[in-house]
Backbone as numpy.savetxt, mean C-alpha at the origin, in Angstrom:
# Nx Ny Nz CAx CAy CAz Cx Cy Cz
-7.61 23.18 1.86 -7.98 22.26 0.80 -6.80 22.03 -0.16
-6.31 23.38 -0.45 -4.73 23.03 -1.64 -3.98 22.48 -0.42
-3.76 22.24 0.55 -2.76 21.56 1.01 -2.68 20.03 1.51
-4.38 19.76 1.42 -4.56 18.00 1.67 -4.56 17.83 -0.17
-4.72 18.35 -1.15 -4.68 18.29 -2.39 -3.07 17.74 -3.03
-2.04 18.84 -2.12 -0.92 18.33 -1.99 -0.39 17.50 -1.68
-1.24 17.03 -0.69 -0.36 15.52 0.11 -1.20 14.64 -0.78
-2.14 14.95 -1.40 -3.04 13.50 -1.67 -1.84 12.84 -3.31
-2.02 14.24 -4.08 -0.82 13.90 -5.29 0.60 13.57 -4.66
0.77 14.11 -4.04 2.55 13.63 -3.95 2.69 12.42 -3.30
1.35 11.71 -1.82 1.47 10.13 -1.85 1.20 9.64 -2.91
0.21 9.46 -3.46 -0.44 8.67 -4.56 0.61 8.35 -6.11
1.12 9.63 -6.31 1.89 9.46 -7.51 3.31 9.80 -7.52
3.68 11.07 -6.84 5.24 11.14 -6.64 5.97 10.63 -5.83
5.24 10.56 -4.68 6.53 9.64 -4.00 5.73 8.15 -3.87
4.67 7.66 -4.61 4.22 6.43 -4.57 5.04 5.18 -3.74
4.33 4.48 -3.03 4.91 4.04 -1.71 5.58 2.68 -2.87
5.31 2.06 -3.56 6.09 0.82 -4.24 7.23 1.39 -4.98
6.87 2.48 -6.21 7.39 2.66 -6.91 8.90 4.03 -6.66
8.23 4.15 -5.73 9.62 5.43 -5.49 10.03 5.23 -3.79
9.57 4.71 -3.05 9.78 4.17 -1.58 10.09 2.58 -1.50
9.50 1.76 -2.46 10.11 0.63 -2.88 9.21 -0.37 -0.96
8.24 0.04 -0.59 7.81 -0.14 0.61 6.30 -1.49 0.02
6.18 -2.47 0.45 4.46 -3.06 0.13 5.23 -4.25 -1.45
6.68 -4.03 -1.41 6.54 -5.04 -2.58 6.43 -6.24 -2.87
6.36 -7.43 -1.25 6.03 -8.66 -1.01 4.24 -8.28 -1.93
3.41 -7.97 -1.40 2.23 -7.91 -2.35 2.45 -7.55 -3.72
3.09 -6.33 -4.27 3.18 -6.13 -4.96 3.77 -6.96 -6.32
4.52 -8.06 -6.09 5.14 -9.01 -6.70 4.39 -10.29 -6.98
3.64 -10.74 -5.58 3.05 -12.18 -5.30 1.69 -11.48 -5.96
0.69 -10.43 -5.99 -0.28 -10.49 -6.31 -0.65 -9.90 -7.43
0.54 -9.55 -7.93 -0.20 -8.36 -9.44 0.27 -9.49 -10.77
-0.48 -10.85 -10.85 -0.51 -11.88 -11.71 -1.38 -11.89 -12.59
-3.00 -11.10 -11.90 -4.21 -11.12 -12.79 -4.49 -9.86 -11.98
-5.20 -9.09 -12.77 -5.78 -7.87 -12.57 -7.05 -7.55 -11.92
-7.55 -8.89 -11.44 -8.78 -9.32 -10.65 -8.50 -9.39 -9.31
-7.26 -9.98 -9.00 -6.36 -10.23 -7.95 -5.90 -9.10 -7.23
-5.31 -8.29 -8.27 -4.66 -7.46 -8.30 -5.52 -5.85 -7.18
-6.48 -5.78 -8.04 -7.73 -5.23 -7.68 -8.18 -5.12 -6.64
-8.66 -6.03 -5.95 -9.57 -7.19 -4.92 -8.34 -6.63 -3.73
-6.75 -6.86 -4.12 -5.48 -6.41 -3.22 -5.51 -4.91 -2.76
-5.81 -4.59 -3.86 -5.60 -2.80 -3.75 -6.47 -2.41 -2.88
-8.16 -2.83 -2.96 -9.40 -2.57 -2.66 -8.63 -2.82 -0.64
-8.35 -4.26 -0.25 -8.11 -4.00 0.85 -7.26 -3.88 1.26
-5.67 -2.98 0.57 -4.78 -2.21 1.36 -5.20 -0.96 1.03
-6.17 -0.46 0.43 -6.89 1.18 0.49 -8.04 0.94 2.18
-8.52 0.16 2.16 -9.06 -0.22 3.70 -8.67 -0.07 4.69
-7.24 -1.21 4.75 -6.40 -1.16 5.64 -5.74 0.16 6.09
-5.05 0.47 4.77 -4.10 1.52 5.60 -5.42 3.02 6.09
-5.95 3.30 4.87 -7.22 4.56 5.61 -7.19 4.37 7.02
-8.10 3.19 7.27 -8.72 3.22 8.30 -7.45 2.98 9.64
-6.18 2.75 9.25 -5.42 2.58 10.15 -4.64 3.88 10.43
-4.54 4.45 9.39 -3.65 6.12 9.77 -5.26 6.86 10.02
-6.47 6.69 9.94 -6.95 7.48 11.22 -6.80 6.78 12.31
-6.78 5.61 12.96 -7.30 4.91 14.06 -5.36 5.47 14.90
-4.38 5.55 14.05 -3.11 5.69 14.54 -3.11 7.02 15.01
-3.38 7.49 14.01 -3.54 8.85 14.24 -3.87 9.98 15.48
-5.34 9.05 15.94 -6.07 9.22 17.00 -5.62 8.53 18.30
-4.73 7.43 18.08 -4.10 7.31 19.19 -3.21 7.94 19.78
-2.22 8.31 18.74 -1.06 8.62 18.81 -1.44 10.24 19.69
-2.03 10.83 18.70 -2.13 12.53 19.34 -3.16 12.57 20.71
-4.09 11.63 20.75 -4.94 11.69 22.18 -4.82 10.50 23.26
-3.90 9.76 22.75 -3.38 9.19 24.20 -1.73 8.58 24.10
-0.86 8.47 23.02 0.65 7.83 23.87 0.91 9.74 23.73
0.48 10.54 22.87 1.18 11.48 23.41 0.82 12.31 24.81
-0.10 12.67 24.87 -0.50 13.33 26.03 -0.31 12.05 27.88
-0.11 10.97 27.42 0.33 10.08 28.26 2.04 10.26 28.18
2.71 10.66 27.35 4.30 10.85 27.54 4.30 9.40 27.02
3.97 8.89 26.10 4.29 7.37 25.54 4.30 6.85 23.82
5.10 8.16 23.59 4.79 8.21 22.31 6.36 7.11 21.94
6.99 6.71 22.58 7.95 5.81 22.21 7.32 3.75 21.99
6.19 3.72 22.22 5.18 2.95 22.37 4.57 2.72 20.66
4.77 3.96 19.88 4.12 4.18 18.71 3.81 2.56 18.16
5.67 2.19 17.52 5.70 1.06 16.91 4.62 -0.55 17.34
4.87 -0.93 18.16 4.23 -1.45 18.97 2.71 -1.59 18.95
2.31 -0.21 19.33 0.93 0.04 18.71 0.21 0.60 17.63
0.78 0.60 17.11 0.76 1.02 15.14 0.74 -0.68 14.74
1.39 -2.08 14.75 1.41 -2.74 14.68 0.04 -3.57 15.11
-0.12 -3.37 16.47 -1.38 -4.00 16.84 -2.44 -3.65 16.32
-2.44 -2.45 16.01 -4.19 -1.66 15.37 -3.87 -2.33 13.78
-2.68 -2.50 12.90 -3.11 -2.88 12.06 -3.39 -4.42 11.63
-2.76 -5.04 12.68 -3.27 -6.56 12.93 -4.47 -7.02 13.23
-5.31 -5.95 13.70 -6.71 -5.72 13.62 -7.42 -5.39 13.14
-7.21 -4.90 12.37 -7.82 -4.10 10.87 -7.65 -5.43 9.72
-6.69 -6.16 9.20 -6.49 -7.00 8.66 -7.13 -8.04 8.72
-7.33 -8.32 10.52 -8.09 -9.67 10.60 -9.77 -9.59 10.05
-10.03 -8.12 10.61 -11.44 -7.52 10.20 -11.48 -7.78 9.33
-10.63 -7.41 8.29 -10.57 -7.36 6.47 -10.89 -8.87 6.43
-9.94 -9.52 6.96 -9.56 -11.00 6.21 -11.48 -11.58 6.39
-11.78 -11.61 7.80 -13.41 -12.14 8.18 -14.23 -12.12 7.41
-14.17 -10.25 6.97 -15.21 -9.68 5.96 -15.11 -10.75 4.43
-13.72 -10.67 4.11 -13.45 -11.18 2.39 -14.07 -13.12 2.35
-13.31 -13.31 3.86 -13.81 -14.79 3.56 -15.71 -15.29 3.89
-16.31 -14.32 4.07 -17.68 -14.29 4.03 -18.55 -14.05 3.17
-17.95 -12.58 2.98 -18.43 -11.47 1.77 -18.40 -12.10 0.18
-16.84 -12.41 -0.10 -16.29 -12.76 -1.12 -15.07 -13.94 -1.07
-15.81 -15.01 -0.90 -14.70 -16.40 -1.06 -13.70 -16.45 -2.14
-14.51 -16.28 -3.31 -13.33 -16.19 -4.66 -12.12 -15.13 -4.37
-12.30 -13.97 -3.82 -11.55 -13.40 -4.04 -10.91 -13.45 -2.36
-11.39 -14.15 -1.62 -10.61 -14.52 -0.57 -9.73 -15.31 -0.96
-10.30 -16.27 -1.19 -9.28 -17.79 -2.41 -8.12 -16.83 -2.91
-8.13 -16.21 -3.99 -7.25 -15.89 -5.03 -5.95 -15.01 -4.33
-6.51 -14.27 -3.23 -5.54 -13.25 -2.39 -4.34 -14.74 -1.63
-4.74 -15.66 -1.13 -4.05 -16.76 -0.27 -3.38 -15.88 0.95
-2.27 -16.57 0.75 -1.34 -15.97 1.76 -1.04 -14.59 2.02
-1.66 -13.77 1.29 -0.81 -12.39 0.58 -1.90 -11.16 1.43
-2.74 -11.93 1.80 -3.76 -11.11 2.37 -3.99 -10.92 4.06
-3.30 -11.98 4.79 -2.55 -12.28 6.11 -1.36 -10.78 6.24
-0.64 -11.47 5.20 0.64 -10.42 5.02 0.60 -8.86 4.91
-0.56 -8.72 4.90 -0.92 -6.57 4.87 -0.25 -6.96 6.27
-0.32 -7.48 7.30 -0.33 -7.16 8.94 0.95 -6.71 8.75
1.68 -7.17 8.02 3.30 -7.46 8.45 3.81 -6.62 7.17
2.76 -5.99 5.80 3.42 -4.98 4.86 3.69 -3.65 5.49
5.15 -3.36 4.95 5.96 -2.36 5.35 5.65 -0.76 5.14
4.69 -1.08 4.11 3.49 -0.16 3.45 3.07 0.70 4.84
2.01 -0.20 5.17 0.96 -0.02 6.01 1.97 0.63 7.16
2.43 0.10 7.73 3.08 0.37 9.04 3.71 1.61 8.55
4.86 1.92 7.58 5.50 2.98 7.07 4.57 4.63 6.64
3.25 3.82 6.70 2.34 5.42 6.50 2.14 5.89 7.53
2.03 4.93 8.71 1.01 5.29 9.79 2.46 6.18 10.84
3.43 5.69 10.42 4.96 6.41 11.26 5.23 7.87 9.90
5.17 7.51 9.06 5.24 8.57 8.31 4.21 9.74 8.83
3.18 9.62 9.13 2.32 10.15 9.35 2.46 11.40 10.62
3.21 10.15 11.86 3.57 11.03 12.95 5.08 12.03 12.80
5.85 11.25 11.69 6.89 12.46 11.66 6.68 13.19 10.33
6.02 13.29 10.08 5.35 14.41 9.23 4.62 15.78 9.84
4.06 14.99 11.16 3.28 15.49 11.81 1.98 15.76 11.29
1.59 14.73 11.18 0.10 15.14 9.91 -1.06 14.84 11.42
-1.88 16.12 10.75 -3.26 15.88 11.91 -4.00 14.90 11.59
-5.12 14.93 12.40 -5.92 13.12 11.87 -6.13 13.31 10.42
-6.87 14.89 10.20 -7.60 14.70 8.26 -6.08 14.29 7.27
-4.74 14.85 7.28 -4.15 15.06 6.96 -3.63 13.76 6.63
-3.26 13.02 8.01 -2.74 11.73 8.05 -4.06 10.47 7.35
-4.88 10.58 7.23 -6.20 9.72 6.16 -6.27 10.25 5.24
-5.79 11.22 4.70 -5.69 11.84 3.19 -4.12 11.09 2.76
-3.63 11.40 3.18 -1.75 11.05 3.17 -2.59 9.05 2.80
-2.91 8.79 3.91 -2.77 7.38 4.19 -3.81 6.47 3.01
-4.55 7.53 2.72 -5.50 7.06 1.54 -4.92 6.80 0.30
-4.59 8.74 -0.19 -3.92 8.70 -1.33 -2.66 7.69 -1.47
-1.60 7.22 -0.55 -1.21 6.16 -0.48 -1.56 4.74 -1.19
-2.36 4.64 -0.31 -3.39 3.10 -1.09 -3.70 3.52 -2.27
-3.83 4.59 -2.42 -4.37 4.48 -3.62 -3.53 4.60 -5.04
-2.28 4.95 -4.59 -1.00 4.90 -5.58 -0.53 3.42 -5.31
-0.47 2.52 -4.83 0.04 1.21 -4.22 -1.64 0.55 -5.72
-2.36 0.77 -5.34 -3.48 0.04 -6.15 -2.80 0.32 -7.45
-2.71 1.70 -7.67 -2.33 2.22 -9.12 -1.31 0.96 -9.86
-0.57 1.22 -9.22 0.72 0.66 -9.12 0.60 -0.86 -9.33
-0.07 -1.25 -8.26 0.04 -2.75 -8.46 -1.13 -3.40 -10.05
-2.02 -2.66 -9.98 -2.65 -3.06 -11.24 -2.36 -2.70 -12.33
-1.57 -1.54 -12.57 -0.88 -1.39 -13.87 0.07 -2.60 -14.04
1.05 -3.43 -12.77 1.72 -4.16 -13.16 1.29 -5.99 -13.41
-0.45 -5.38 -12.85 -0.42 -7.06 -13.37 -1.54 -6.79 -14.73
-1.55 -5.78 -15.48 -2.32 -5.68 -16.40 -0.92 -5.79 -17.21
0.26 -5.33 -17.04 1.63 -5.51 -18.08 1.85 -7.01 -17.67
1.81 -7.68 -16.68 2.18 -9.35 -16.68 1.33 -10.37 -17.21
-0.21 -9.54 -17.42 -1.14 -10.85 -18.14 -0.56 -10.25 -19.30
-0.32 -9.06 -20.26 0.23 -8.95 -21.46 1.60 -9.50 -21.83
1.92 -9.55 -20.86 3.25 -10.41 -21.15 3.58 -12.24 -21.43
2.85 -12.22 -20.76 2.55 -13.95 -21.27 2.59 -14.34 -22.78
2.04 -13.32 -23.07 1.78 -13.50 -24.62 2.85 -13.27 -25.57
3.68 -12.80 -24.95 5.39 -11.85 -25.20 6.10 -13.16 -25.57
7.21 -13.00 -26.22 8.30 -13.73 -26.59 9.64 -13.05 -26.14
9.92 -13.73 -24.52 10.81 -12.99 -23.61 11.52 -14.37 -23.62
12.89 -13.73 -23.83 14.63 -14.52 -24.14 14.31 -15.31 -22.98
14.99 -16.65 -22.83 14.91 -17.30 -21.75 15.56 -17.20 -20.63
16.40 -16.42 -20.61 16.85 -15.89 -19.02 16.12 -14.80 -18.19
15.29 -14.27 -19.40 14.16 -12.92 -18.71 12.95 -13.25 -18.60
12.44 -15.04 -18.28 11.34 -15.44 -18.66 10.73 -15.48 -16.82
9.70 -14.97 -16.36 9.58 -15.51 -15.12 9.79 -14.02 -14.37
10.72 -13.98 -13.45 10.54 -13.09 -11.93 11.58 -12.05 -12.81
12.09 -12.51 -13.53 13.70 -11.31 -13.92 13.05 -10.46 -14.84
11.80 -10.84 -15.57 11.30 -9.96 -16.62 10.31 -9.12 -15.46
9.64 -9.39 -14.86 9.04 -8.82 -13.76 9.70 -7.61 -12.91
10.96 -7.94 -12.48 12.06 -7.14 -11.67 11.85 -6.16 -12.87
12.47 -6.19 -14.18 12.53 -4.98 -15.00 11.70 -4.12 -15.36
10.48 -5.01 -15.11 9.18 -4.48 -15.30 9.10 -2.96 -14.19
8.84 -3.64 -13.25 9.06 -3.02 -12.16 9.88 -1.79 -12.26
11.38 -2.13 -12.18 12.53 -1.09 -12.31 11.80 0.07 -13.59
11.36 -0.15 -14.71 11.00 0.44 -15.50 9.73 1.50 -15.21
9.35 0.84 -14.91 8.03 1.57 -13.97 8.35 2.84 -12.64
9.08 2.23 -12.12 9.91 3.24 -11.01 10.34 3.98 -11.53
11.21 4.12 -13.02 11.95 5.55 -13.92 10.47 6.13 -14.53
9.61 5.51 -14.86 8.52 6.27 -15.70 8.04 7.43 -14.10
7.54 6.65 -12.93 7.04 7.49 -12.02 7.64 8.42 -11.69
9.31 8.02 -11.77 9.89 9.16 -11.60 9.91 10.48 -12.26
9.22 10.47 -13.38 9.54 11.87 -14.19 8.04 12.05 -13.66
7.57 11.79 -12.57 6.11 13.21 -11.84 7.31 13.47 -10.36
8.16 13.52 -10.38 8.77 14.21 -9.27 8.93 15.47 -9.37
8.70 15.96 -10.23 9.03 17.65 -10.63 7.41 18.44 -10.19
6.57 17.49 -10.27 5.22 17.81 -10.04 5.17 18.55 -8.25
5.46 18.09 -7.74 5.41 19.01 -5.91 6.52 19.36 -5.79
C-alpha cells in the first residue's frame, strides 16, 4: 500500500507529466481557456490514460511478452489508445454535446498526446505490474487535470490583468506555465 501511495504522489505531483516532463502540452495550452473546458479535458484524459495503462499493461505482460514481441509495444500502445479515445469521443458527443462542442479538435488529439502514450511505455520500463501501472497511470491524469485547471483558472483571471503588450496573448501564458513548472518543482524533495 506505501508503495502504490508512492507512485500515486510522485506521478500526480512531483514528477507531474506537464509540469516537470513537459509531456500532454498541445492540450494543455489549447484547452485550459475556461475551467469548464478545462475540467470536462482532465475528466477524459483521467479515462483515457487509466483505462489504457491497464488495458497496456495486460497486454504487454500476457501476450507481446510471453509471445517474444515485446518490440511491438509502440505500435500497440498506440492502437489501444486510439480506441479508448474514439470510445471517449462517442460517449461525450451523446452523453454531453456542450462539452463535446467546447473540447473541438483537442479531444481527437488525446490519440496522438504524448502524455498518454508516455505513461503506458513508462509503465513497462518501470516495470510496473498491472495495479501499479493504473495507479502510476491514474495518479498521472490526475496531476495533468491538476495542472491544466489551475492554469485555466490563472488565464480566466488574467483577462482581467493589465499585461504590457508584448506579454498579451500566448507569451503571458508560456510564463505562466514556466512559473508553474518552478512552483512544482519545490515538491521534488517530497520522494
Amino acid at each position: 500500500m506505501k508503495e502504490l501511495l508512492i507512485i500515486a504522489i510522485g506521478a500526480a505531483v512531483v514528477n507531474n507529466v506537464v509540469l516537470s516532463q513537459f509531456l500532454g502540452l498541445c492540450p494543455f495550452f489549447g484547452v485550459s481557456k475556461k475551467i469548464d473546458t478545462a475540467a470536462g479535458m482532465g475528466g477524459a484524459v483521467i479515462f483515457v490514460i487509466t483505462l489504457s495503462s491497464l488495458v497496456t499493461s495486460l497486454i504487454y505482460q500476457f501476450i507481446l511478452v510471453p509471445l517474444d514481441m515485446s518490440y511491438m509495444q509502440t505500435i500497440v500502445f498506440i492502437l489501444v489508445i486510439a480506441a479508448l479515445v474514439q470510445f471517449v469521443e462517442m460517449f461525450l458527443k451523446k452523453a454531453m454535446p456542450p462539452l463535446y462542442a467546447s473540447l473541438g479538435v483537442y479531444l481527437p488529439l488525446i490519440t496522438t498526446n504524448c502524455a498518454v502514450l508516455g505513461i503506458a511505455i513508462t509503465n513497462v520500463q518501470k516495470s510496473y505490474n498491472v495495479l501499479q501501472g493504473v495507479v502510476n497511470g491514474f495518479a498521472t491524469a490526475v496531476g495533468f487535470t491538476i495542472a491544466i485547471v489551475l492554469m485555466a483558472g490563472l488565464r480566466e483571471k488574467m483577462e482581467y490583468n493589465d499585461v504590457p503588450k508584448y506579454f498579451q496573448g500566448f507569451p503571458i501564458v508560456l510564463l505562466t506555465a514556466g512559473l508553474m513548472a518552478i512552483a512544482f518543482f519545490g515538491f521534488s524533495g517530497i520522494i
